[in-house]
Amino acid sequence: PGDTVLLRLQRFLDALGDGVCGRLDGDYTIPSQLVIGDRSGFKLFGRGYTLKMADGAATGYGGSALYLSKCTNFEIVDLICDGNRTNRVPAEDSAHLVVVDKCHQWKFTRVQANDGTCDGFMIYAGSGTGGSGTGGAVTLDDCPSHWVLEDCVALRNYRQGCSLVEGFFGRIRGGRYGLTSGLWDTSAGPCAGIDIEPDHNPSWIQNRVAHIEIDDVLLDRNQGAGILVTRVDGVRNIRIRNCIFDHNRKAAIESFADNVDIIDCKVIGFDTDDFTVNPLAPPKRGAIDIGFGAGPTRIIGPEFSSIDNAGVGNANPCIYVHGGAAAGIEVAGIRSDGSASDIASLHAPH
């Protein structure tokens, strides 16, 4: 008596670890999050089944579908998480659909995080006083490390498809991160397919994101950028290679970080149209936008097609480099199908 689907699923997940693996046997609707905490050495096979948040399920903390905390050496395969955004209240809060908190040596394969009321995937080391350092500060050991998202999907989420807030030696390989929209119309976005953006906390150790590779990914029809790379609290050594950026509304890539490589990427369908109805939103600039304060950046072999960027003042070139970017911006091997009216607007020092 009193046993529920949520309790039965939680007991199932509690049994994982030390070589014990699990296989879902069907689709389930849940009212609040499931937790895998302090486990190591397991695999969870979703077998293509779905964990769906119930109609009206609360957002905020506890409103995720799956929360992994302090786990190591694990893999999740073929699981679908559905945030049921249409029947819940989207908000910029902690109800990210799949959360990875302080986990190391892990891999997601063909995991989906769709229709989230905030982010699809969240990779981080805790918030507030959730770190292992003095006073709960995040330490470098807390930051998720040696991880892979392979052929994963995040669609129709409210704030981000995937947020990388802390992490080292991570690889996003294949998959699709698209159709993010909503928050730019009421607040400050960024509604990116993938957002690399630590929370600003000057009392924590800096440089909490580094050595991230994003390869062969489709980023399409996001309200903001396909990929946003900030420099908040130090972000460095990011490689974006062989990715396709298809009709993202604000930009294909916005980058402000140090040591960023953008190699052999394709940009399809960039134009001068507004990306939001919010009058306080910043201006739209280039399809590849290297912003104020950006450090050394290499843009090698970009390809542009179906571009419609003719406009007053050439405000939306294929490549824009802010005058406040640092020296060391390299652009080479630009290719175009001839549709673009403005290829590059480069203002930074050599």
Short mmCIF file of C-alpha atoms in Angstrom, two decimals:
data_model
loop_
_atom_site.label_atom_id
_atom_site.label_comp_id
_atom_site.label_asym_id
_atom_site.label_seq_id
_atom_site.Cartn_x
_atom_site.Cartn_y
_atom_site.Cartn_z
CA PRO A 1 0.00 0.00 0.00
CA GLY A 2 1.21 3.47 -0.85
CA ASP A 3 3.77 2.14 -3.33
CA THR A 4 3.99 4.27 -6.47
CA VAL A 5 5.63 4.15 -9.89
CA LEU A 6 8.13 6.76 -8.69
CA LEU A 7 9.09 4.72 -5.62
CA ARG A 8 9.44 1.51 -7.62
CA LEU A 9 11.65 3.21 -10.20
CA GLN A 10 13.76 4.77 -7.46
CA ARG A 11 14.34 1.36 -5.86
CA PHE A 12 15.36 0.05 -9.29
CA LEU A 13 17.92 2.85 -9.69
CA ASP A 14 19.17 2.45 -6.12
CA ALA A 15 20.20 -1.10 -6.99
CA LEU A 16 22.64 0.05 -9.70
CA GLY A 17 26.39 0.07 -9.14
CA ASP A 18 29.36 -2.23 -8.55
CA GLY A 19 28.74 -4.01 -11.84
CA VAL A 20 24.95 -4.15 -11.50
CA CYS A 21 23.20 -2.88 -14.65
CA GLY A 22 19.56 -2.04 -15.28
CA ARG A 23 17.11 -2.23 -18.18
CA LEU A 24 13.88 -0.28 -18.41
CA ASP A 25 10.85 -2.37 -19.30
CA GLY A 26 8.46 0.33 -20.50
CA ASP A 27 7.45 3.99 -20.64
CA TYR A 28 6.78 5.73 -17.34
CA THR A 29 5.19 9.02 -16.27
CA ILE A 30 6.66 10.51 -13.10
CA PRO A 31 5.64 13.47 -10.90
CA SER A 32 9.18 14.43 -9.80
CA GLN A 33 12.80 13.52 -10.31
CA LEU A 34 14.57 10.20 -10.04
CA VAL A 35 18.06 10.26 -8.48
CA ILE A 36 21.16 8.15 -9.04
CA GLY A 37 23.62 9.20 -6.36
CA ASP A 38 27.05 8.03 -5.22
CA ARG A 39 27.10 5.03 -7.57
CA SER A 40 29.94 3.62 -9.66
CA GLY A 41 30.39 0.94 -12.28
CA PHE A 42 26.94 0.59 -13.84
CA LYS A 43 25.05 0.79 -17.11
CA LEU A 44 21.44 1.84 -17.53
CA PHE A 45 19.77 0.66 -20.74
CA GLY A 46 16.71 2.71 -21.59
CA ARG A 47 15.90 0.46 -24.57
CA GLY A 48 14.18 3.39 -26.29
CA TYR A 49 11.64 3.85 -23.51
CA THR A 50 10.60 7.24 -22.12
CA LEU A 51 10.58 8.86 -18.70
CA LYS A 52 7.95 11.60 -19.02
CA MET A 53 7.17 14.32 -16.51
CA ALA A 54 3.53 14.35 -15.51
CA ASP A 55 1.10 17.07 -16.53
CA GLY A 56 1.42 19.96 -14.08
CA ALA A 57 4.56 18.56 -12.42
CA ALA A 58 6.29 21.24 -10.38
CA THR A 59 9.39 22.91 -11.71
CA GLY A 60 12.30 24.16 -9.62
CA TYR A 61 14.52 21.71 -7.73
CA GLY A 62 13.02 18.24 -7.93
CA GLY A 63 11.43 18.97 -11.29
CA SER A 64 14.03 17.11 -13.34
CA ALA A 65 13.43 13.68 -14.84
CA LEU A 66 16.83 12.26 -13.90
CA TYR A 67 19.46 13.68 -11.53
CA LEU A 68 22.89 12.03 -11.30
CA SER A 69 25.13 13.10 -8.43
CA LYS A 70 28.70 12.07 -7.53
CA CYS A 71 28.68 9.01 -9.78
CA THR A 72 31.69 7.57 -11.62
CA ASN A 73 32.41 5.10 -14.40
CA PHE A 74 28.90 4.67 -15.80
CA GLU A 75 26.99 4.68 -19.07
CA ILE A 76 23.37 5.41 -19.99
CA VAL A 77 22.13 4.14 -23.35
CA ASP A 78 18.95 4.68 -25.41
CA LEU A 79 16.93 6.58 -22.81
CA ILE A 80 14.38 9.27 -23.68
CA CYS A 81 13.43 11.95 -21.16
CA ASP A 82 10.38 14.09 -21.93
CA GLY A 83 9.91 17.30 -19.94
CA ASN A 84 6.30 17.70 -21.08
CA ARG A 85 6.84 21.43 -21.52
CA THR A 86 3.40 21.96 -23.10
CA ASN A 87 1.63 20.83 -19.91
CA ARG A 88 3.95 22.41 -17.35
CA VAL A 89 5.18 25.96 -16.65
CA PRO A 90 8.48 26.84 -18.37
CA ALA A 91 10.80 28.88 -16.15
CA GLU A 92 14.46 29.72 -15.69
CA ASP A 93 14.94 27.52 -12.65
CA SER A 94 16.63 24.26 -11.66
CA ALA A 95 14.20 21.84 -13.34
CA HIS A 96 16.71 20.84 -16.01
CA LEU A 97 15.58 17.61 -17.59
CA VAL A 98 18.76 15.51 -17.18
CA VAL A 99 21.31 16.76 -14.63
CA VAL A 100 24.88 15.51 -14.21
CA ASP A 101 26.37 16.88 -10.98
CA LYS A 102 30.00 16.15 -9.93
CA CYS A 103 30.21 12.97 -12.00
CA HIS A 104 33.36 11.60 -13.64
CA GLN A 105 34.22 9.07 -16.36
CA TRP A 106 30.77 8.70 -17.85
CA LYS A 107 29.07 8.36 -21.21
CA PHE A 108 25.59 8.99 -22.58
CA THR A 109 24.80 7.19 -25.83
CA ARG A 110 21.65 8.09 -27.76
CA VAL A 111 20.09 9.75 -24.73
CA GLN A 112 17.39 12.32 -25.48
CA ALA A 113 16.30 15.31 -23.37
CA ASN A 114 13.35 16.95 -25.10
CA ASP A 115 10.65 19.51 -24.27
CA GLY A 116 12.27 20.65 -21.04
CA THR A 117 10.88 23.55 -19.03
CA CYS A 118 14.43 24.92 -18.67
CA ASP A 119 17.49 23.06 -20.04
CA GLY A 120 17.59 19.65 -21.65
CA PHE A 121 21.00 18.53 -20.33
CA MET A 122 22.80 20.26 -17.45
CA ILE A 123 26.43 19.36 -16.69
CA TYR A 124 27.82 21.08 -13.62
CA ALA A 125 29.42 20.88 -10.18
CA GLY A 126 26.59 22.14 -8.02
CA SER A 127 25.27 25.57 -7.18
CA GLY A 128 25.15 27.81 -4.14
CA THR A 129 27.03 25.99 -1.39
CA GLY A 130 26.93 22.60 -3.11
CA GLY A 131 30.69 22.21 -3.67
CA SER A 132 33.19 20.25 -1.62
CA GLY A 133 35.40 23.25 -0.84
CA THR A 134 35.43 25.62 2.10
CA GLY A 135 31.97 27.00 2.73
CA GLY A 136 30.54 24.81 -0.03
CA ALA A 137 32.64 26.36 -2.79
CA VAL A 138 33.11 24.35 -5.96
CA THR A 139 36.60 22.89 -6.42
CA LEU A 140 38.25 21.60 -9.59
CA ASP A 141 37.73 18.04 -8.32
CA ASP A 142 33.98 18.69 -8.30
CA CYS A 143 33.91 19.59 -12.00
CA PRO A 144 32.64 16.73 -14.19
CA SER A 145 35.54 15.20 -16.11
CA HIS A 146 36.29 12.65 -18.84
CA TRP A 147 32.78 12.40 -20.22
CA VAL A 148 31.07 11.86 -23.59
CA LEU A 149 27.69 12.72 -25.07
CA GLU A 150 27.47 10.51 -28.17
CA ASP A 151 24.60 10.83 -30.66
CA CYS A 152 22.45 12.50 -28.03
CA VAL A 153 19.48 14.74 -28.78
CA ALA A 154 17.98 17.83 -27.08
CA LEU A 155 14.98 19.43 -28.80
CA ARG A 156 12.38 22.10 -27.98
CA ASN A 157 13.81 23.07 -24.61
CA TYR A 158 13.04 26.47 -23.08
CA ARG A 159 16.47 27.89 -22.16
CA GLN A 160 19.19 25.57 -23.57
CA GLY A 161 19.51 22.25 -25.27
CA CYS A 162 22.62 21.54 -23.22
CA SER A 163 24.28 23.71 -20.57
CA LEU A 164 27.91 23.04 -19.73
CA VAL A 165 28.53 24.98 -16.54
CA GLU A 166 31.61 23.15 -15.27
CA GLY A 167 33.63 20.38 -16.87
CA PHE A 168 36.93 19.13 -18.24
CA PHE A 169 37.93 16.73 -20.99
CA GLY A 170 34.42 16.41 -22.34
CA ARG A 171 33.35 15.42 -25.83
CA ILE A 172 30.02 16.00 -27.57
CA ARG A 173 30.08 13.77 -30.62
CA GLY A 174 27.24 13.52 -33.13
CA GLY A 175 23.59 14.09 -32.29
CA ARG A 176 21.29 17.08 -32.55
CA TYR A 177 20.68 20.13 -30.33
CA GLY A 178 17.91 22.21 -31.81
CA LEU A 179 14.63 24.12 -31.62
CA THR A 180 15.50 25.80 -28.31
CA SER A 181 13.22 28.81 -27.81
CA GLY A 182 11.24 30.86 -25.35
CA LEU A 183 13.43 32.56 -22.76
CA TRP A 184 14.79 35.25 -25.12
CA ASP A 185 11.26 36.65 -25.46
CA THR A 186 10.92 37.28 -21.71
CA SER A 187 14.48 37.57 -20.38
CA ALA A 188 18.13 37.29 -21.36
CA GLY A 189 18.12 33.97 -23.20
CA PRO A 190 20.43 32.64 -24.42
CA CYS A 191 18.30 29.86 -25.98
CA ALA A 192 21.33 28.13 -27.46
CA GLY A 193 21.62 24.59 -28.72
CA ILE A 194 24.74 24.20 -26.55
CA ASP A 195 25.75 26.86 -24.00
CA ILE A 196 29.20 26.74 -22.40
CA GLU A 197 28.69 29.17 -19.55
CA PRO A 198 29.79 28.89 -15.91
CA ASP A 199 27.80 30.71 -13.27
CA HIS A 200 29.73 33.83 -12.30
CA ASN A 201 31.17 33.27 -8.85
CA PRO A 202 34.43 35.12 -8.20
CA SER A 203 34.90 33.45 -4.80
CA TRP A 204 35.19 30.02 -6.47
CA ILE A 205 38.28 28.76 -8.24
CA GLN A 206 38.37 30.04 -11.80
CA ASN A 207 38.84 28.29 -15.18
CA ARG A 208 36.25 25.59 -14.45
CA VAL A 209 35.63 24.70 -18.13
CA ALA A 210 38.42 23.52 -20.44
CA HIS A 211 39.37 20.91 -23.03
CA ILE A 212 35.95 20.45 -24.60
CA GLU A 213 35.49 19.00 -28.10
CA ILE A 214 32.28 19.26 -30.13
CA ASP A 215 32.38 17.18 -33.31
CA ASP A 216 29.89 16.28 -36.06
CA VAL A 217 26.86 17.79 -34.33
CA LEU A 218 23.73 19.27 -35.94
CA LEU A 219 22.60 22.53 -34.30
CA ASP A 220 19.43 23.79 -35.90
CA ARG A 221 16.71 26.40 -35.55
CA ASN A 222 17.64 27.59 -32.09
CA GLN A 223 16.32 31.02 -31.14
CA GLY A 224 19.76 32.03 -29.92
CA ALA A 225 23.09 30.68 -31.14
CA GLY A 226 23.71 27.14 -32.19
CA ILE A 227 26.69 27.17 -29.79
CA LEU A 228 27.47 29.91 -27.26
CA VAL A 229 30.96 29.88 -25.71
CA THR A 230 31.27 32.48 -22.95
CA ARG A 231 34.38 33.52 -21.02
CA VAL A 232 32.63 33.70 -17.62
CA ASP A 233 35.11 32.82 -14.84
CA GLY A 234 37.54 31.53 -17.46
CA VAL A 235 36.64 29.22 -20.37
CA ARG A 236 39.42 27.91 -22.62
CA ASN A 237 40.55 25.23 -25.05
CA ILE A 238 37.30 24.60 -26.92
CA ARG A 239 37.22 22.85 -30.30
CA ILE A 240 34.19 22.87 -32.60
CA ARG A 241 34.72 20.74 -35.69
CA ASN A 242 32.65 19.45 -38.64
CA CYS A 243 29.39 20.75 -37.17
CA ILE A 244 26.35 21.90 -39.15
CA PHE A 245 24.55 25.08 -38.09
CA ASP A 246 21.18 25.22 -39.83
CA HIS A 247 18.93 28.31 -39.59
CA ASN A 248 19.84 29.34 -36.04
CA ARG A 249 18.17 32.71 -35.48
CA LYS A 250 20.70 34.81 -33.51
CA ALA A 251 23.96 33.24 -34.68
CA ALA A 252 25.55 29.96 -35.60
CA ILE A 253 28.35 30.45 -33.06
CA GLU A 254 28.99 33.18 -30.49
CA SER A 255 32.38 32.91 -28.81
CA PHE A 256 34.13 35.00 -26.15
CA ALA A 257 36.57 32.43 -24.72
CA ASP A 258 40.31 31.76 -25.02
CA ASN A 259 41.88 29.27 -27.41
CA VAL A 260 38.83 28.35 -29.47
CA ASP A 261 39.09 26.38 -32.72
CA ILE A 262 36.19 26.46 -35.19
CA ILE A 263 37.16 24.03 -37.93
CA ASP A 264 35.35 22.95 -41.13
CA CYS A 265 31.89 23.94 -39.95
CA LYS A 266 28.92 24.59 -42.23
CA VAL A 267 26.48 27.47 -41.73
CA ILE A 268 23.18 27.21 -43.57
CA GLY A 269 20.44 29.82 -43.65
CA PHE A 270 21.54 32.94 -41.75
CA ASP A 271 19.59 36.19 -42.31
CA THR A 272 18.86 39.66 -40.92
CA ASP A 273 15.52 38.82 -39.28
CA ASP A 274 14.99 39.58 -35.59
CA PHE A 275 15.52 36.62 -33.27
CA THR A 276 13.18 37.84 -30.51
CA VAL A 277 10.33 40.24 -29.77
CA ASN A 278 12.19 41.40 -26.64
CA PRO A 279 13.15 45.08 -27.15
CA LEU A 280 15.92 44.79 -24.53
CA ALA A 281 17.77 42.00 -26.33
CA PRO A 282 21.25 42.76 -27.69
CA PRO A 283 21.72 43.25 -31.42
CA LYS A 284 22.19 40.36 -33.78
CA ARG A 285 25.62 40.46 -35.43
CA GLY A 286 27.52 37.82 -37.40
CA ALA A 287 26.69 34.22 -38.13
CA ILE A 288 30.03 33.44 -36.49
CA ASP A 289 30.36 36.17 -33.86
CA ILE A 290 33.67 36.57 -32.01
CA GLY A 291 32.80 38.97 -29.22
CA PHE A 292 34.35 41.49 -26.86
CA GLY A 293 37.22 40.08 -24.83
CA ALA A 294 37.59 36.93 -26.90
CA GLY A 295 41.07 35.46 -26.82
CA PRO A 296 42.98 33.58 -29.52
CA THR A 297 40.48 32.01 -31.93
CA ARG A 298 40.97 30.10 -35.17
CA ILE A 299 38.18 29.94 -37.75
CA ILE A 300 39.40 27.55 -40.42
CA GLY A 301 37.46 26.39 -43.48
CA PRO A 302 33.95 27.70 -42.67
CA GLU A 303 31.34 27.13 -45.38
CA PHE A 304 28.32 29.40 -45.82
CA SER A 305 25.23 28.65 -47.90
CA SER A 306 21.68 30.03 -48.29
CA ILE A 307 22.73 33.28 -46.61
CA ASP A 308 20.49 36.37 -46.89
CA ASN A 309 22.40 39.06 -45.01
CA ALA A 310 22.00 42.14 -47.15
CA GLY A 311 20.99 45.04 -44.95
CA VAL A 312 21.67 48.58 -43.78
CA GLY A 313 25.28 49.01 -42.65
CA ASN A 314 26.23 45.39 -43.31
CA ALA A 315 25.26 44.61 -39.73
CA ASN A 316 25.05 40.83 -40.12
CA PRO A 317 28.14 39.49 -41.90
CA CYS A 318 29.00 35.82 -42.12
CA ILE A 319 31.91 36.43 -39.72
CA TYR A 320 32.06 39.29 -37.21
CA VAL A 321 35.06 39.97 -34.96
CA HIS A 322 34.57 42.62 -32.29
CA GLY A 323 37.12 45.41 -32.01
CA GLY A 324 37.53 44.52 -28.34
CA ALA A 325 38.68 40.98 -29.06
CA ALA A 326 42.29 40.19 -28.29
CA ALA A 327 45.05 39.74 -30.82
CA GLY A 328 45.37 36.27 -32.27
CA ILE A 329 42.15 35.90 -34.26
CA GLU A 330 42.81 33.80 -37.37
CA VAL A 331 40.36 33.39 -40.25
CA ALA A 332 41.25 31.23 -43.25
CA GLY A 333 39.69 29.16 -46.01
CA ILE A 334 36.25 30.78 -46.18
CA ARG A 335 33.87 29.10 -48.63
CA SER A 336 30.52 30.37 -49.87
CA ASP A 337 27.86 29.41 -52.41
CA GLY A 338 27.70 33.07 -53.45
CA SER A 339 24.46 33.87 -51.61
CA ALA A 340 26.05 36.11 -48.95
CA SER A 341 26.19 39.87 -49.45
CA ASP A 342 28.71 40.45 -46.63
CA ILE A 343 31.36 37.88 -45.83
CA ALA A 344 33.38 39.35 -42.98
CA SER A 345 33.60 42.35 -40.68
CA LEU A 346 36.87 42.08 -38.76
CA HIS A 347 37.75 44.77 -36.21
CA ALA A 348 40.17 43.13 -33.76
CA PRO A 349 43.95 43.71 -33.80
CA HIS A 350 46.05 41.24 -35.76
#
